[in-house]
mmCIF file with all atom_site columns, C-alpha atoms in Angstrom:
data_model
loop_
_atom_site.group_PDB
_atom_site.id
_atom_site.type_symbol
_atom_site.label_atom_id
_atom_site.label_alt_id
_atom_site.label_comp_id
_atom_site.label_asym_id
_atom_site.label_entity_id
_atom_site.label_seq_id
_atom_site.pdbx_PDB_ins_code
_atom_site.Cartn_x
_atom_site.Cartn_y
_atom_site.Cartn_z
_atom_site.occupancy
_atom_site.B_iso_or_equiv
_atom_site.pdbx_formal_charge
_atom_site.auth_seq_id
_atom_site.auth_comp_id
_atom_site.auth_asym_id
_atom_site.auth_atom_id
_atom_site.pdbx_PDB_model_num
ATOM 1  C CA . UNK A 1 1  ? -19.920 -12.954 -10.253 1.00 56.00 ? 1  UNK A CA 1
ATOM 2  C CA . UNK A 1 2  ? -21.965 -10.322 -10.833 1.00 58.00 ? 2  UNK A CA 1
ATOM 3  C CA . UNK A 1 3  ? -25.865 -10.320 -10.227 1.00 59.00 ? 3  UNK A CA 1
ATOM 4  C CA . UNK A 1 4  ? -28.447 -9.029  -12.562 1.00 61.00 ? 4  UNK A CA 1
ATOM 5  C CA . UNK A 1 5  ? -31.233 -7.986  -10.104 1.00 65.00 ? 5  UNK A CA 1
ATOM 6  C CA . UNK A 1 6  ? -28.428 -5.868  -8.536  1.00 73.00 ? 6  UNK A CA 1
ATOM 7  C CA . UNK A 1 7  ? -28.345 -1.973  -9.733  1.00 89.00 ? 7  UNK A CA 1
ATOM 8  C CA . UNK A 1 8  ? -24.950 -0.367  -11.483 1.00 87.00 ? 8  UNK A CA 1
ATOM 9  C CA . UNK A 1 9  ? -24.657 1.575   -8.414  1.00 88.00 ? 9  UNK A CA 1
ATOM 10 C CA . UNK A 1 10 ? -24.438 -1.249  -6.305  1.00 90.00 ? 10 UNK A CA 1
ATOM 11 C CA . UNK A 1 11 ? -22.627 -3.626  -8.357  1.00 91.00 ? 11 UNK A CA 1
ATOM 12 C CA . UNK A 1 12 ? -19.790 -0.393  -8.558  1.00 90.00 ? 12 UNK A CA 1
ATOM 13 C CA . UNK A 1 13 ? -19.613 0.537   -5.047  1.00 92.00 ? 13 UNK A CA 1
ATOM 14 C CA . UNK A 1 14 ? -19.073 -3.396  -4.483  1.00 94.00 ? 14 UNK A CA 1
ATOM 15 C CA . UNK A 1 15 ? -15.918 -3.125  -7.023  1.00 94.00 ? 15 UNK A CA 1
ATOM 16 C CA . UNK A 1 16 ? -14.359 -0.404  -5.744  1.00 95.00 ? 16 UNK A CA 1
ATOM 17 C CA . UNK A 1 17 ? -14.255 -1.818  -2.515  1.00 95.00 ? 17 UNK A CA 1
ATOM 18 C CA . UNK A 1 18 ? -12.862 -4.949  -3.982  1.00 97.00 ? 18 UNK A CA 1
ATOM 19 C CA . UNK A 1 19 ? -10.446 -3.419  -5.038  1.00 97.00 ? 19 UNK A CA 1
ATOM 20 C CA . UNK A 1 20 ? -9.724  -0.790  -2.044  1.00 96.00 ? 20 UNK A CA 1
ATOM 21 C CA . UNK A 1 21 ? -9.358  -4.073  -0.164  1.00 97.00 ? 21 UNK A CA 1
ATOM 22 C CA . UNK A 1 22 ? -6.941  -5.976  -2.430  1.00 97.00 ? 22 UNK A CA 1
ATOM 23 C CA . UNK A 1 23 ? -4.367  -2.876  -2.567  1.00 97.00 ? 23 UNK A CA 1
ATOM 24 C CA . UNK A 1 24 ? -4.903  -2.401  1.019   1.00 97.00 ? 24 UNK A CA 1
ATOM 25 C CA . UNK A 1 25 ? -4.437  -6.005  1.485   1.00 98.00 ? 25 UNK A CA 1
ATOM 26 C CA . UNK A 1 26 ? -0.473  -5.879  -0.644  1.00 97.00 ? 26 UNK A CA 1
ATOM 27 C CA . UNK A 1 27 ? 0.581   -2.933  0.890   1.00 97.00 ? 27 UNK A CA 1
ATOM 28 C CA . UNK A 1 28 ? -0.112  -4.336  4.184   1.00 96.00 ? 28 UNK A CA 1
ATOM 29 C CA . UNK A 1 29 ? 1.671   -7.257  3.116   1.00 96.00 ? 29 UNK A CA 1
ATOM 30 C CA . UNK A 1 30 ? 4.968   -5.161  1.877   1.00 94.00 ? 30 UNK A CA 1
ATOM 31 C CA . UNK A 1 31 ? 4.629   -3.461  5.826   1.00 92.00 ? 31 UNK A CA 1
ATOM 32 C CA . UNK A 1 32 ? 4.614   -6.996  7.641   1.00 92.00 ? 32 UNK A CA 1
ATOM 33 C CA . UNK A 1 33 ? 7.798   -8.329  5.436   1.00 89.00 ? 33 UNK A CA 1
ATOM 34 C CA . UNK A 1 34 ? 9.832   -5.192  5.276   1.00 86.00 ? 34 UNK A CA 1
ATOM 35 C CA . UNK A 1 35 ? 9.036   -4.725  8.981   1.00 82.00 ? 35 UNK A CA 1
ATOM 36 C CA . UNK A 1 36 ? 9.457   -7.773  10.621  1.00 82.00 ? 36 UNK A CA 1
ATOM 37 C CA . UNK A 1 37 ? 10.869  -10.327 8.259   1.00 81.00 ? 37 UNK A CA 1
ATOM 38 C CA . UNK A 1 38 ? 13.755  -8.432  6.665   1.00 75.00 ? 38 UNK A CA 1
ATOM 39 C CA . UNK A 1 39 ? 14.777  -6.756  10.170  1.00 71.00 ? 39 UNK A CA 1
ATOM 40 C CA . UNK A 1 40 ? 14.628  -10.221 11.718  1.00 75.00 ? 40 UNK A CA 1
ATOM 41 C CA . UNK A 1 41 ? 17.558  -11.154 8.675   1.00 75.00 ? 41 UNK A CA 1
ATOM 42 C CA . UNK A 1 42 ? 18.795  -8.397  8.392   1.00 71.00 ? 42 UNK A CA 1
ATOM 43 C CA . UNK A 1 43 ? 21.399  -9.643  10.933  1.00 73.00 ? 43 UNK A CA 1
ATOM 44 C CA . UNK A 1 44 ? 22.667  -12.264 8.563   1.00 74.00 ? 44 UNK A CA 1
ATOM 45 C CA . UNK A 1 45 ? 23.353  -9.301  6.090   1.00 71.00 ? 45 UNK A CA 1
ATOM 46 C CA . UNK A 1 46 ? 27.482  -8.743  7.378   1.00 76.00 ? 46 UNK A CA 1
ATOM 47 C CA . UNK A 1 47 ? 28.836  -5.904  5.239   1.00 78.00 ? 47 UNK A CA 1
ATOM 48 C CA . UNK A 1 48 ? 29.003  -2.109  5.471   1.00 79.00 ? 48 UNK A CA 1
ATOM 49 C CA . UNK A 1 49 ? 26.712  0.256   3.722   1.00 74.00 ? 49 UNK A CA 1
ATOM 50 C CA . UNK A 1 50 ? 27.972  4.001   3.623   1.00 78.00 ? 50 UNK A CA 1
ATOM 51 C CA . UNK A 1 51 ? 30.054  3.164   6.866   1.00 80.00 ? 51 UNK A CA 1
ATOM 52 C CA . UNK A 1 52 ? 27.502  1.511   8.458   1.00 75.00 ? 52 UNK A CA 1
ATOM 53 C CA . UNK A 1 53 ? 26.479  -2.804  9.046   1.00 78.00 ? 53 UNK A CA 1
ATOM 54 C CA . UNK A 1 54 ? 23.975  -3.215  6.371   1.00 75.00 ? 54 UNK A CA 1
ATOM 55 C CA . UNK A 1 55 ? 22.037  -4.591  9.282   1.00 74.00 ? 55 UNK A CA 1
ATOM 56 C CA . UNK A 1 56 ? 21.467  -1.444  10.767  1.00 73.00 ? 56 UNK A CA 1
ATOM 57 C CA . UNK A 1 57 ? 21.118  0.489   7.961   1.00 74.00 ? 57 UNK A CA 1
ATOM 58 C CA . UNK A 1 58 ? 17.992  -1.541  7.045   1.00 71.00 ? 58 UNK A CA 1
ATOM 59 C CA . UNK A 1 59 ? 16.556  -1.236  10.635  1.00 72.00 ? 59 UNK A CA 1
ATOM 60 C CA . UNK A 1 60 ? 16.928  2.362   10.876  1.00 72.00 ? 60 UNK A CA 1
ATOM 61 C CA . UNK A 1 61 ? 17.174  3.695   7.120   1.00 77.00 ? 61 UNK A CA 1
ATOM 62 C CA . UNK A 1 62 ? 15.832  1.116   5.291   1.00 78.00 ? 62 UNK A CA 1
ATOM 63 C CA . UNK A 1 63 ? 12.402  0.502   6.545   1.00 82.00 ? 63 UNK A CA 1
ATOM 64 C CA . UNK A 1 64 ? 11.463  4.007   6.928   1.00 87.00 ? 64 UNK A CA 1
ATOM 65 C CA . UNK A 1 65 ? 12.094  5.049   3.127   1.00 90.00 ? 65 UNK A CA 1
ATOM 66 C CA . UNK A 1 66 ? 9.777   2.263   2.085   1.00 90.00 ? 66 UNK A CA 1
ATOM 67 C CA . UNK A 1 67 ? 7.156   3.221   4.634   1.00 92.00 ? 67 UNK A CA 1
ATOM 68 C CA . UNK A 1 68 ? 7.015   6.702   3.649   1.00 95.00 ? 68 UNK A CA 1
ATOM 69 C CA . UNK A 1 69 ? 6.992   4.540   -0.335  1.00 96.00 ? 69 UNK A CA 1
ATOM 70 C CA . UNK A 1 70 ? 4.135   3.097   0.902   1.00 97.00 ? 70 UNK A CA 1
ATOM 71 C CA . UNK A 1 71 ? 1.934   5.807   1.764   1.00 97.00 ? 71 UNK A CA 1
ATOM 72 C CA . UNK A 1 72 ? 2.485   7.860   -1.277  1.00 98.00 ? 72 UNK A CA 1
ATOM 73 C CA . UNK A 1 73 ? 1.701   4.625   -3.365  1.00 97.00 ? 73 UNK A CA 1
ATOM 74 C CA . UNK A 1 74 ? -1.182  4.480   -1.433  1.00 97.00 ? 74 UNK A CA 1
ATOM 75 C CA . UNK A 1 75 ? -2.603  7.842   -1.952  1.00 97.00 ? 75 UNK A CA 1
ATOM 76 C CA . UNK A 1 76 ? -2.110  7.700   -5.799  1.00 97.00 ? 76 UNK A CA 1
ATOM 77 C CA . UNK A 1 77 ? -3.615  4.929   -5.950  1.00 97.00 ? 77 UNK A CA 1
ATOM 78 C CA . UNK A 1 78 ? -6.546  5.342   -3.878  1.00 96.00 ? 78 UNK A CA 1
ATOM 79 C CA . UNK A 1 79 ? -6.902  8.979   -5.354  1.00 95.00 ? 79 UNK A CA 1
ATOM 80 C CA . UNK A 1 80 ? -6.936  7.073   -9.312  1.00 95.00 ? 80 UNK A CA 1
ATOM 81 C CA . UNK A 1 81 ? -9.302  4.802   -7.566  1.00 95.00 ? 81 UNK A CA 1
ATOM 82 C CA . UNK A 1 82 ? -11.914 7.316   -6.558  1.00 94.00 ? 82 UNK A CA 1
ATOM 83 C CA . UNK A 1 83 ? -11.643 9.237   -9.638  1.00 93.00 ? 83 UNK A CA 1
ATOM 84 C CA . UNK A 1 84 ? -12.100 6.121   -12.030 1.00 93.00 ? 84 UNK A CA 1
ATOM 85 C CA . UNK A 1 85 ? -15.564 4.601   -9.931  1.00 91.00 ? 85 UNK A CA 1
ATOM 86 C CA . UNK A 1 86 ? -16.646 8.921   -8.900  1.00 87.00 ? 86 UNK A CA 1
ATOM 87 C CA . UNK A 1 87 ? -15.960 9.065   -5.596  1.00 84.00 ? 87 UNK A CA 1
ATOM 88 C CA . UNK A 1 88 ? -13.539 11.867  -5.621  1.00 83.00 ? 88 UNK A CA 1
ATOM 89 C CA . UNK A 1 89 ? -13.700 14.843  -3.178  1.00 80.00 ? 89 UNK A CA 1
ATOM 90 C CA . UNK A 1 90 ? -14.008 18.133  -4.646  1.00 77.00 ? 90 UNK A CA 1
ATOM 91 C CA . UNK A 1 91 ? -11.159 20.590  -4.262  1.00 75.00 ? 91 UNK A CA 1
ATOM 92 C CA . UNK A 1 92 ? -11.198 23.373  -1.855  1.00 70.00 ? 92 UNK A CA 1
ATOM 93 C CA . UNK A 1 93 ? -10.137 26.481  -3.544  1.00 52.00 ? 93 UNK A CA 1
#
């Protein structure tokens, strides 16, 4: 809800940090399950990958690839982010 007595300023700094907060919010979310709760099953997953138990594949392959996915989703994202609301840093030459 958005107040009137409150300046544009104000009123944009509070939605971009809305909305800082919700993406940091999912991608902490995609951290916890890939993780903890897919590791924790990934026992339960009994075939081979490239040679390997699919199991360990996702505990040692697996998570990694979409941790380093995470990061550079959230760098776009927060870099799109500052440019849309003007809070981008200028470039050093």
């Amino acid at each position: 809800m958005e107040h009137p007595d409150l300046s544009d300023e104000v009123l944009r700094r509070r939605r971009y940090w809305r909305r800082v907060l919700t993406l940091t919010a999912i991608l902490l979310a995609l951290w916890f399950v890939v993780g903890f709760v897919a590791t924790y099953f990934a026992r339960d997953l009994s075939f081979d990958f490239f040679g390997w138990p699919f199991s360990f594949w996702v505990g040692a392959q697996g998570a990694l690839f979409v941790f380093i996915a995470i990061v550079a989703i959230y760098e776009r994202a927060m870099r799109r982010l500052d440019r849309r609301y003007g809070f981008e840093e200028p470039e050093d030459a």
